[in-house]
XYZ file of C-alpha atoms in Angstrom:
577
model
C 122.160 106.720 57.029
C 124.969 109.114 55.912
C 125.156 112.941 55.836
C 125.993 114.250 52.384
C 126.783 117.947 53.018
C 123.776 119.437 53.413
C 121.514 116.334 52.464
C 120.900 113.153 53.675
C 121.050 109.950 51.771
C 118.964 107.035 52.618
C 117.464 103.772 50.918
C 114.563 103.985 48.913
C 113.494 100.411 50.097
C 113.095 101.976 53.680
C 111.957 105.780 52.835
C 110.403 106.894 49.646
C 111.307 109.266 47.424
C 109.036 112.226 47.260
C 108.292 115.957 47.093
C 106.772 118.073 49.795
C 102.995 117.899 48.151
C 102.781 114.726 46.005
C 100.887 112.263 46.205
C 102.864 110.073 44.752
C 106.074 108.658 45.509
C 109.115 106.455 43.846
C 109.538 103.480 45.906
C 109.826 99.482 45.381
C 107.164 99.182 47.850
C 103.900 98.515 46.130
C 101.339 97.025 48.806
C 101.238 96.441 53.100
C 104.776 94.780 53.337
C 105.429 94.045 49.794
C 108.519 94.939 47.853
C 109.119 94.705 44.086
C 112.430 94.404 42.731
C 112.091 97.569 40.486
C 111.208 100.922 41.737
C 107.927 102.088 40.691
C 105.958 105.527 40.201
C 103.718 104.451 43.823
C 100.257 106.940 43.811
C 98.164 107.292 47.050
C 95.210 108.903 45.217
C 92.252 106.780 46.080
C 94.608 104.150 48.216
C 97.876 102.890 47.577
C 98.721 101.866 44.121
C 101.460 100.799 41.514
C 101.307 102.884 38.427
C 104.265 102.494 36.687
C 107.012 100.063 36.915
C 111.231 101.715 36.499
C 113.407 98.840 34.970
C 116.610 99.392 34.534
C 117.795 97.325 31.079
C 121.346 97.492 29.175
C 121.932 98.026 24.964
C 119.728 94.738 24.541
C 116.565 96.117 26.779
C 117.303 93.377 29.236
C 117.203 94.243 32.621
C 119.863 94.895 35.095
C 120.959 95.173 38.484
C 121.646 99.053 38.581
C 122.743 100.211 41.902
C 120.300 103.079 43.354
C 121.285 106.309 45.580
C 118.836 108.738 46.822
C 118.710 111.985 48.644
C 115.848 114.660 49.156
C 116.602 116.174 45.537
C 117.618 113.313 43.599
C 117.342 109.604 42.777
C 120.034 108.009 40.732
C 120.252 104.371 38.730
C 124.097 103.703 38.238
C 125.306 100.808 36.119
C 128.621 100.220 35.162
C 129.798 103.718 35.149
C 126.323 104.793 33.218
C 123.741 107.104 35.007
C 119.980 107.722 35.160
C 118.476 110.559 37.550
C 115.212 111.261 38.775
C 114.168 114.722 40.068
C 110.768 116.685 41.148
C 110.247 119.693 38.861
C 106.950 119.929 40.540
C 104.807 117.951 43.551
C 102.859 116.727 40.145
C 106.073 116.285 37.647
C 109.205 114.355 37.890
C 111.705 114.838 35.115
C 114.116 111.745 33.795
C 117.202 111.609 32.469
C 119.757 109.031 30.956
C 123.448 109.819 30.127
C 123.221 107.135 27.351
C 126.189 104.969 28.252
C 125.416 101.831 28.710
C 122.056 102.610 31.102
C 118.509 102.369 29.474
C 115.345 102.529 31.727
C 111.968 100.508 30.879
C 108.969 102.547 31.460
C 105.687 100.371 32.085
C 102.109 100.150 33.718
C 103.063 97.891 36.840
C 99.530 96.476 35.982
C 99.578 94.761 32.890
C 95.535 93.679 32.617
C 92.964 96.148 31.590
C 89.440 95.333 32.633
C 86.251 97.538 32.155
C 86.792 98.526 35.838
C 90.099 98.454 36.540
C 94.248 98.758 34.689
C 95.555 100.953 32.849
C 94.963 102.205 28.962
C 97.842 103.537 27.066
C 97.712 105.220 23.968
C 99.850 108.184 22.403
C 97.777 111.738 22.558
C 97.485 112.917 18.898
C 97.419 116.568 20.545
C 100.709 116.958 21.531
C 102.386 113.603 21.067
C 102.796 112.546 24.457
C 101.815 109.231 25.894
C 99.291 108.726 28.308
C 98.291 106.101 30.733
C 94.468 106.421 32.297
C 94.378 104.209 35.431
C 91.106 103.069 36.991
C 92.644 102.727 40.264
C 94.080 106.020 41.108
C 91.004 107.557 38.739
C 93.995 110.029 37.353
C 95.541 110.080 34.097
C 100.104 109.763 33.756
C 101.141 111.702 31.009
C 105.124 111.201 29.590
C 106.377 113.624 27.293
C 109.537 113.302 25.748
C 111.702 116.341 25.835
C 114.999 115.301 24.130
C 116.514 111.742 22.370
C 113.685 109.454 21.106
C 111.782 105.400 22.436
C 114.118 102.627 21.091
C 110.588 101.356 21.755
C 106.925 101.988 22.208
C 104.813 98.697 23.570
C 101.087 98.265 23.782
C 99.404 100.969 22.412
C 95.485 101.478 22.197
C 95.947 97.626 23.724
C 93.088 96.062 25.549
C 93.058 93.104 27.945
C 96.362 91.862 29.180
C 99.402 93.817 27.639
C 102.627 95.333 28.172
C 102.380 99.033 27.566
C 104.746 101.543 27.858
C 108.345 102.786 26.312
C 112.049 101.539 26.329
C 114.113 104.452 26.349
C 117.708 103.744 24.707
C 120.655 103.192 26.249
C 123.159 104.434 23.802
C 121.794 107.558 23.727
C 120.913 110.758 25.764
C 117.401 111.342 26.426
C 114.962 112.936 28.964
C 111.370 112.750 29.836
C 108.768 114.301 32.020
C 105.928 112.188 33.997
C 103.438 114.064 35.275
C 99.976 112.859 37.397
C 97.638 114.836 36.525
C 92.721 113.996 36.525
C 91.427 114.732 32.882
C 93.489 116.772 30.904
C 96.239 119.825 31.167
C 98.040 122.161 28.613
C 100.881 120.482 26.496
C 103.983 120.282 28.560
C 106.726 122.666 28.345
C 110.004 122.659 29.317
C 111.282 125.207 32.067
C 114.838 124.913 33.673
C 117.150 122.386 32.579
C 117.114 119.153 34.790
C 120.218 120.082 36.763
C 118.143 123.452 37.183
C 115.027 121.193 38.756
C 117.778 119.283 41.102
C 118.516 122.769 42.733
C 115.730 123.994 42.886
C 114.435 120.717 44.494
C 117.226 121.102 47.142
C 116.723 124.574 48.280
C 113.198 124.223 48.966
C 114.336 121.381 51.107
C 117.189 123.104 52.779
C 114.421 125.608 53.376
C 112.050 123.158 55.286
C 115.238 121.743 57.206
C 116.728 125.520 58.590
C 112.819 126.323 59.493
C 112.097 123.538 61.726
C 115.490 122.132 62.978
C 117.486 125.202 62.870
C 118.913 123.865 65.958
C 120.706 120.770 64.591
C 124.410 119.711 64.774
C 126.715 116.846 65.510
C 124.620 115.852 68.926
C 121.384 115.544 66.558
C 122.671 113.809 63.449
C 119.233 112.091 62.034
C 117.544 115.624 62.220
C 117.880 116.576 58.342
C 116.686 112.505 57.390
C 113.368 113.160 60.200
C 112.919 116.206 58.254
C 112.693 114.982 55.090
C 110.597 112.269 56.513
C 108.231 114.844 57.192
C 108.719 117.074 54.231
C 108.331 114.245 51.741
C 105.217 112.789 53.025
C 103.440 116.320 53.128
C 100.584 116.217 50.490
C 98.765 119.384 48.708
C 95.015 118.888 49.479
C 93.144 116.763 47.726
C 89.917 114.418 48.405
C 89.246 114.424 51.603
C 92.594 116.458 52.729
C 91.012 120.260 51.843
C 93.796 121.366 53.492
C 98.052 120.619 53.472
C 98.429 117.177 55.526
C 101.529 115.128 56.648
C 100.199 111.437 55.785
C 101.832 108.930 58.172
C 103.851 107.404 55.395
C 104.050 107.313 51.497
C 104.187 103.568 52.020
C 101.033 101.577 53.019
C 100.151 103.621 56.268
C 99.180 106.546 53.812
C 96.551 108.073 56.170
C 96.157 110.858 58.978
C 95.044 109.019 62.523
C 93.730 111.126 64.800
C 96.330 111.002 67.089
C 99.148 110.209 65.111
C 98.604 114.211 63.831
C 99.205 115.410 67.313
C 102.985 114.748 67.037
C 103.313 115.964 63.869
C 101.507 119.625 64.722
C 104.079 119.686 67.477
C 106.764 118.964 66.249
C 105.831 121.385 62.475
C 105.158 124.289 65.191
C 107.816 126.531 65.507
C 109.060 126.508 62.231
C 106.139 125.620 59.927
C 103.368 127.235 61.626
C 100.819 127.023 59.396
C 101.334 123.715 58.050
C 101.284 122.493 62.048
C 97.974 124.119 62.647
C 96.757 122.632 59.499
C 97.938 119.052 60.880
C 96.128 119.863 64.037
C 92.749 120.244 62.985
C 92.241 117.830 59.995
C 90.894 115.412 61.838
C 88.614 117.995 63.482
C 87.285 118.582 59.946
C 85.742 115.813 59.905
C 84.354 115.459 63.409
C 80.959 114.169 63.625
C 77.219 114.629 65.379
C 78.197 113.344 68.494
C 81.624 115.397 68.561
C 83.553 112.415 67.932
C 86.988 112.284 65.884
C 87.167 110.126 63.025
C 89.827 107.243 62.870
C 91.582 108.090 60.140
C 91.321 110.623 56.752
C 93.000 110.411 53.572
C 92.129 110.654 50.234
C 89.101 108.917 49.838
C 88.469 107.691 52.720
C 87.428 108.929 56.468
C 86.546 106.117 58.869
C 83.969 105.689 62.232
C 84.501 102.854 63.591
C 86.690 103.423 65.613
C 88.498 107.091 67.684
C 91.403 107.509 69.192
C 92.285 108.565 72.245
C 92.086 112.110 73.392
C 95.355 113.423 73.810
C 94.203 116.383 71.571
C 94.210 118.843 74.873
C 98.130 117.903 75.596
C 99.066 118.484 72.178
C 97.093 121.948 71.857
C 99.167 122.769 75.158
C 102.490 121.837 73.388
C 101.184 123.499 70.209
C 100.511 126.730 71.214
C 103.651 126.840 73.265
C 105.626 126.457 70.219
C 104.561 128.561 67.359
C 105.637 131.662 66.636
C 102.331 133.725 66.844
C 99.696 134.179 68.788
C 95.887 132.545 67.844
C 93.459 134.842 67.037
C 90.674 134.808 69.059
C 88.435 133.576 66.072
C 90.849 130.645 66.203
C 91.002 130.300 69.493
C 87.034 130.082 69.591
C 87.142 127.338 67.100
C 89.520 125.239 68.337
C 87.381 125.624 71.891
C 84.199 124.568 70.595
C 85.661 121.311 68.470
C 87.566 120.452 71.551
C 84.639 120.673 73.499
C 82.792 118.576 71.040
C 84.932 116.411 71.184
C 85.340 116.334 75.341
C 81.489 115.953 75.605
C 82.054 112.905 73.338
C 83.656 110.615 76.016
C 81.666 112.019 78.625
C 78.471 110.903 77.078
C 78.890 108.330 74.999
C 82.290 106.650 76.478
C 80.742 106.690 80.373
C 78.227 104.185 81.928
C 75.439 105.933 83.421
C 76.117 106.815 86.882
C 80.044 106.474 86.604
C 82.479 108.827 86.350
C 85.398 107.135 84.378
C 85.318 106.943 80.465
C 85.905 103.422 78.273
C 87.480 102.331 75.584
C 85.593 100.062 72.902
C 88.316 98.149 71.852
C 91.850 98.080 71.826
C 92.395 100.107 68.398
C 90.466 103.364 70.490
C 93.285 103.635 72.363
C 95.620 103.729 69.525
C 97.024 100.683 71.558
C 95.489 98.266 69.306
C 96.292 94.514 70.559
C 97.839 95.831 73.999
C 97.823 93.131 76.683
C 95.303 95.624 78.507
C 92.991 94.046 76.682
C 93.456 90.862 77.200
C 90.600 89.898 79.685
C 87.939 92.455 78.373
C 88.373 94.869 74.911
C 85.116 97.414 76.852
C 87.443 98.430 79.415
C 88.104 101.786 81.853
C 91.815 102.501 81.960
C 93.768 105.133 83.561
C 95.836 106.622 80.481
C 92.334 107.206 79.157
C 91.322 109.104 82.029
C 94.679 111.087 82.354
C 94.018 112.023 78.912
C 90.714 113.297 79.421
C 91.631 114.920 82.671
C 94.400 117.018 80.852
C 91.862 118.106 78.139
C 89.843 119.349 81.095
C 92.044 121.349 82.213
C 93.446 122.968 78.859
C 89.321 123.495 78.168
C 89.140 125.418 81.361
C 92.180 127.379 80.572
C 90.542 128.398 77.030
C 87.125 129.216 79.047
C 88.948 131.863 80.844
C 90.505 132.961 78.072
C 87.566 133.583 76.082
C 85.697 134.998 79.314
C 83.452 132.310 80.174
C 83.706 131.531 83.652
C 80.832 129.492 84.167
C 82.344 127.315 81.319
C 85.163 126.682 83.332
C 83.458 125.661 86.659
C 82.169 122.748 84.449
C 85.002 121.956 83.155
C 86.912 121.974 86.550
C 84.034 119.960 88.452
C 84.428 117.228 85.520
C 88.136 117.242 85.746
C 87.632 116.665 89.758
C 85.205 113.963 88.998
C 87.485 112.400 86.827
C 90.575 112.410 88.738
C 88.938 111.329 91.684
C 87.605 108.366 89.976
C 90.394 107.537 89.034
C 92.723 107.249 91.437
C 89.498 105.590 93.711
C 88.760 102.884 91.176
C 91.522 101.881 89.079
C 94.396 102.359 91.578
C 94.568 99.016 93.081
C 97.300 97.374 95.310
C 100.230 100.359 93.918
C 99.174 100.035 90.402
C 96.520 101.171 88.097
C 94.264 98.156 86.458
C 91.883 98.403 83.874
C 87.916 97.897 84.671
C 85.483 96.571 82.837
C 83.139 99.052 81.818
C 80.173 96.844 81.857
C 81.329 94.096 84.724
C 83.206 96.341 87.185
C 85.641 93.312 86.464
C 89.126 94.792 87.192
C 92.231 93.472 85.933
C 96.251 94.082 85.749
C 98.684 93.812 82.736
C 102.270 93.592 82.080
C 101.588 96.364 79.372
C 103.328 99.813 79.572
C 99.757 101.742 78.537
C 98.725 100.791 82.098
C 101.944 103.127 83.346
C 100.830 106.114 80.860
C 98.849 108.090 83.504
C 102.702 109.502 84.249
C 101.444 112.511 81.718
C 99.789 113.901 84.421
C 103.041 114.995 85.904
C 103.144 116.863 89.586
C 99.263 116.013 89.362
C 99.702 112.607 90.438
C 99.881 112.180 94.588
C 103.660 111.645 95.471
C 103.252 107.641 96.105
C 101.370 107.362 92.836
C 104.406 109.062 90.460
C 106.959 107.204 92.630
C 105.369 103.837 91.638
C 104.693 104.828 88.277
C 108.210 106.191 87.180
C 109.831 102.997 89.083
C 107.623 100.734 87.460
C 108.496 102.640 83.799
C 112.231 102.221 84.667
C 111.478 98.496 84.575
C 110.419 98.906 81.068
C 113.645 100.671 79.647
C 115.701 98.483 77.208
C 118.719 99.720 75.610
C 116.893 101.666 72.989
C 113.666 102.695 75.016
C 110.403 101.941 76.779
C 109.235 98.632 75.900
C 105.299 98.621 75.496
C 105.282 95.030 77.526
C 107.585 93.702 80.398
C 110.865 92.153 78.405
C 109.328 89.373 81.419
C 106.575 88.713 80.355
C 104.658 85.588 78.946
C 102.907 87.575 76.902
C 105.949 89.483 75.209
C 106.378 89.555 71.448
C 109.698 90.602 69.624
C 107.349 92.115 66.488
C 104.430 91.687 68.194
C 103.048 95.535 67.751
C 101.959 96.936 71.132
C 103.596 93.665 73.060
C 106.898 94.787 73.369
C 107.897 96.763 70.418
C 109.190 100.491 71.401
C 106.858 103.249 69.933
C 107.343 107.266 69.370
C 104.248 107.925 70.649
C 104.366 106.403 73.997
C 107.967 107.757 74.244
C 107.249 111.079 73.915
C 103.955 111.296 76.295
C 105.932 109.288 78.964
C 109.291 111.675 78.369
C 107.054 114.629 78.911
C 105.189 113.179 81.923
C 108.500 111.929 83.713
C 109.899 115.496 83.245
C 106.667 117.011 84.835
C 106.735 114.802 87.640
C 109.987 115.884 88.743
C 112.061 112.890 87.479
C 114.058 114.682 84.477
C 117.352 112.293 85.116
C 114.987 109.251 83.912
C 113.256 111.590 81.148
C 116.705 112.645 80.101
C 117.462 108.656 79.330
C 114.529 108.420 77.954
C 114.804 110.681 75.644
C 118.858 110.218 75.142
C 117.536 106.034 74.461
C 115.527 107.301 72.060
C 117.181 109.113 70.038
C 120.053 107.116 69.481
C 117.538 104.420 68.456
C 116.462 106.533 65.443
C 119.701 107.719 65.063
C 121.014 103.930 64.467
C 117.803 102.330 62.765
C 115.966 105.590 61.030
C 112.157 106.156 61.355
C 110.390 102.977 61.650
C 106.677 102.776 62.993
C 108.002 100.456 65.416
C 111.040 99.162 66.653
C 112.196 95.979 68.814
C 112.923 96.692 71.907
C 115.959 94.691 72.191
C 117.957 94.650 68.812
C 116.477 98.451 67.622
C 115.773 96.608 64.413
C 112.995 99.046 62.692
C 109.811 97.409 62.011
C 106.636 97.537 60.018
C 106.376 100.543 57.763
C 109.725 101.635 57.635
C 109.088 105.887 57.162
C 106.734 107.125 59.749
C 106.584 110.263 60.586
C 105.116 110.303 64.326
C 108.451 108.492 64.790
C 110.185 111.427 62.677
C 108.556 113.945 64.644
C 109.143 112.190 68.212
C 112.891 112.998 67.031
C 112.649 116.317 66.628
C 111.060 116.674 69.141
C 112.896 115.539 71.578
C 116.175 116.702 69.458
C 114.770 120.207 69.769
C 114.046 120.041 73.617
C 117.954 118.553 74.425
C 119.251 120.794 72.294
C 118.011 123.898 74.007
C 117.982 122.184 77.552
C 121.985 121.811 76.531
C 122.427 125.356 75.470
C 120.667 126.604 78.322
């Protein structure tokens, strides 16, 4: 990544090009791990889909290598001296332009079959003259009016079946267009600022976002204005599901909101997007169910049961509240009680066996750990980052019982916590480590994995012995970029094997945190320092390897974006004193 004054450039093939709001993106990624060799108009209205395909042609409409730039205001096409730019007028409208020197650009449905339940229909709207694509995938209609030079070409009109449809727009002459995504219909289109006018306007709400939340940045933190627009980019307007402003993990195929994943975000949004933080923080709450648990995941159209994730929700409302800029009402502060609750009673009914005290996991993916070695020898398992969790939402539950004057609340809250703890440092601290315990056999076993070391977030909770061990053993997990998630030692360790090895935000910033609490801030400082130089080198992956710090997976996540501002904002003012 390079720094281009005050914007960053980076590759489209890695982070998509967006608009704080869209739900859509321009990107050559067009399904899980799939890249096509022209950038397309990407929507993740009812799932991730292709809508239209970009192709760059020359004078004789064939197509062409163009060389592609991007930065948070602007995507360019360049081909032998001859430019096309893409801008956001709106989170609903891009405008395009070609200089009309050499550079034409095929517009087409990236779908070519139309089926009674699925493709796309094209046909020119005798309204306004426009052309408009309906699309049975996204359910939404993609409406390109042409503001200025005319098609060398208009394909597959009114077609049915399998067709090409769509325009070539010339490339020996200037033109423009605007796309817009729009559901059944919208006034005619009309033309506001000139394009260079959209550009600007494009980078000063940007440069806006960036001062807000990393006002803080310089030389020491030079990946904070790319983690920004990680974050701005991938912000949607609500919609479906969303009835309120979310971050989605990514605008490529991990286009949801996990319900822990937000946690980071929120924190990280705090002090200089409030609102949009506290937003963040309780979509997932929107959603809870009966039994006060958290869904797995929301987006568009789609919120999913069967599975949670863990309940880190207390820590993050601790880190939350510490870093916006106002005070909670106490209507707010009474909400976010009782969902919390809700969501507390949750693993302390249906997560415990009767007559124990310790909570379980299900499975793997509960823990947001998915294929940990953990879980090796049993997936129903008792585990002591689960219980640190809960134990730290026990205490920020009491802390809001006082708050809202009920005492008796917090004696219950405090004799759980006790339970809890004591639990777990009876049961599942074995021979200097913790071990995980089968919920149903009593069946305990140990793991290479780091998960089993996460109980460090309980900080100067933890007896003396039990944060010595713990913070040693962690040491023994640091690579040159960060905390592996399984012993570089082990049998069992995978390069790009997900939660068996690969170096995660997530982990990195609840074991930072819990070093620094337990009085070890020289290790937290590496940690942290590791970290960040990771992103720094290899961007904002959802994973990385532990030993090259080759990004992996979906390459623009934004817990990962988040864990870098959030530790960049915590060195920075640790450095300034």
């Amino acid at each position: 990544m390079t720094i281009a004054g005050a914007l960053p450039t980076f590759d489209v093939r890695d982070i998509p090009f967006s608009h704080h709001g869209s739900w859509f993106g321009i990107s050559p990624v067009i399904a899980e791990a799939t890249y096509a060799e022209d950038l397309h108009l990407v929507s993740h209205q009812n799932g991730l889909h292709a809508v239209l395909r970009f192709t760059p042609t020359d004078p004789s409409g064939s197509r062409v290598e163009a060389a592609v730039e991007a930065t948070p205001a602007r995507l360019g096409w360049t081909w032998q001296g001859s430019a096309i730019e893409l801008g956001y007028e709106t989170d609903d409208t891009v405008r395009v332009r070609g200089d009309g020197t050499g550079l034409g650009l095929r517009v087409s449905a990236a779908d070519p079959k139309l089926t009674p339940f699925s493709g796309p229909y094209f046909y020119r709207d005798p309204v306004d003259g426009s052309y408009i694509y309906t699309l049975y995938q996204t359910g939404r209609r993609y409406r390109i009016t042409v503001l200025s030079g005319e098609p060398a070409e208009v394909f597959g009109e009114q077609a049915l079946g399998t067709a090409e449809r769509g325009l070539l727009l010339p490339a020996d002459r200037a033109w423009e267009i605007a796309v817009e995504e729009f559901d059944s219909a919208r006034p005619r289109y009309r033309r506001g600022v000139a394009f260079d006018g959209v550009v600007k306007a494009a980078e000063k709400r940007f440069a806006e976002f960036v001062d807000a939340i990393a006002p803080w940045r310089g030389a020491e933190t030079p990946a904070a204005e790319l983690a920004a627009y990680v974050l701005w980019s991938a912000t949607v307007r609500p919609a479906g599901f969303l009835s309120r402003p979310g971050v989605l993990m990514s605008k490529h195929w991990m286009d949801k909101v996990w319900s822990w994943d937000h946690c980071f975000n929120a924190i990280a949004l705090a002090a200089g997007a409030p609102e949009l933080a506290w937003s963040q923080f309780q979509i997932p709450f929107d959603h809870q169910d009966e039994s006060g648990a958290l869904p797995d995941s929301v987006t568009h159209s789609e919120v999913l049961y069967n599975y949670v994730k863990p309940p880190i929700h207390g820590w993050a409302l601790g880190h939350l509240r510490a870093n916006l800029p106002r005070e909670l009402s106490r209507a707010e502060v009474v909400d976010v009680y009782d969902k919390l609750s809700a969501w507390t009673r949750f693993w302390l009914s249906a997560r415990r066996v009767p007559g124990q005290a310790l909570p379980h996991y299900q499975h793997g993916n509960d823990s947001g750990w998915d294929n940990a070695t953990t879980f090796d020898a049993d997936r129903v398992v008792q585990t002591s980052d689960l219980a640190a969790f809960l134990i730290l939402q026990l205490d920020r539950l009491a802390g809001l019982a006082e708050e809202l004057d009920l005492p008796d609340d917090a004696d219950v809250w405090r004799r759980h916590r006790e339970e809890v703890s004591t639990a777990m440092l009876k049961e599942l601290w074995r021979d200097g480590r913790f071990v995980a315990r089968g919920a149903a056999t009593g069946k305990a076993t140990a793991s290479t994995s780091l998960l089993d070391l996460m109980a460090i977030v309980l900080g100067d909770a933890l007896p003396g012995d039990v944060r010595d061990t713990l913070a040693r053993d962690i040491e023994a997990h640091l690579t040159q970029y960060g905390p592996a998630t399984e012993q570089l030692s082990s049998e069992h360790y995978e390069a790009d094997g997900y939660w068996r090895g690969p170096i995660w935000a997530p982990s990195t910033v609840l074991i930072e945190d819990g070093l620094r609490r337990a009085g070890f801030a020289e290790l937290a400082d590496e940690v942290s320092s590791r970290f960040r130089a990771l992103c720094e080198k290899s961007g904002f992956a959802e994973n990385f390897d532990a030993l090259s710090g080759t990004g992996l997976r979906d390459r623009a996540y934004t817990w990962t974006a988040s864990a870098y501002l959030i530790l960049a904002a915590a060195h920075e003012s640790r450095r300034q004193g």
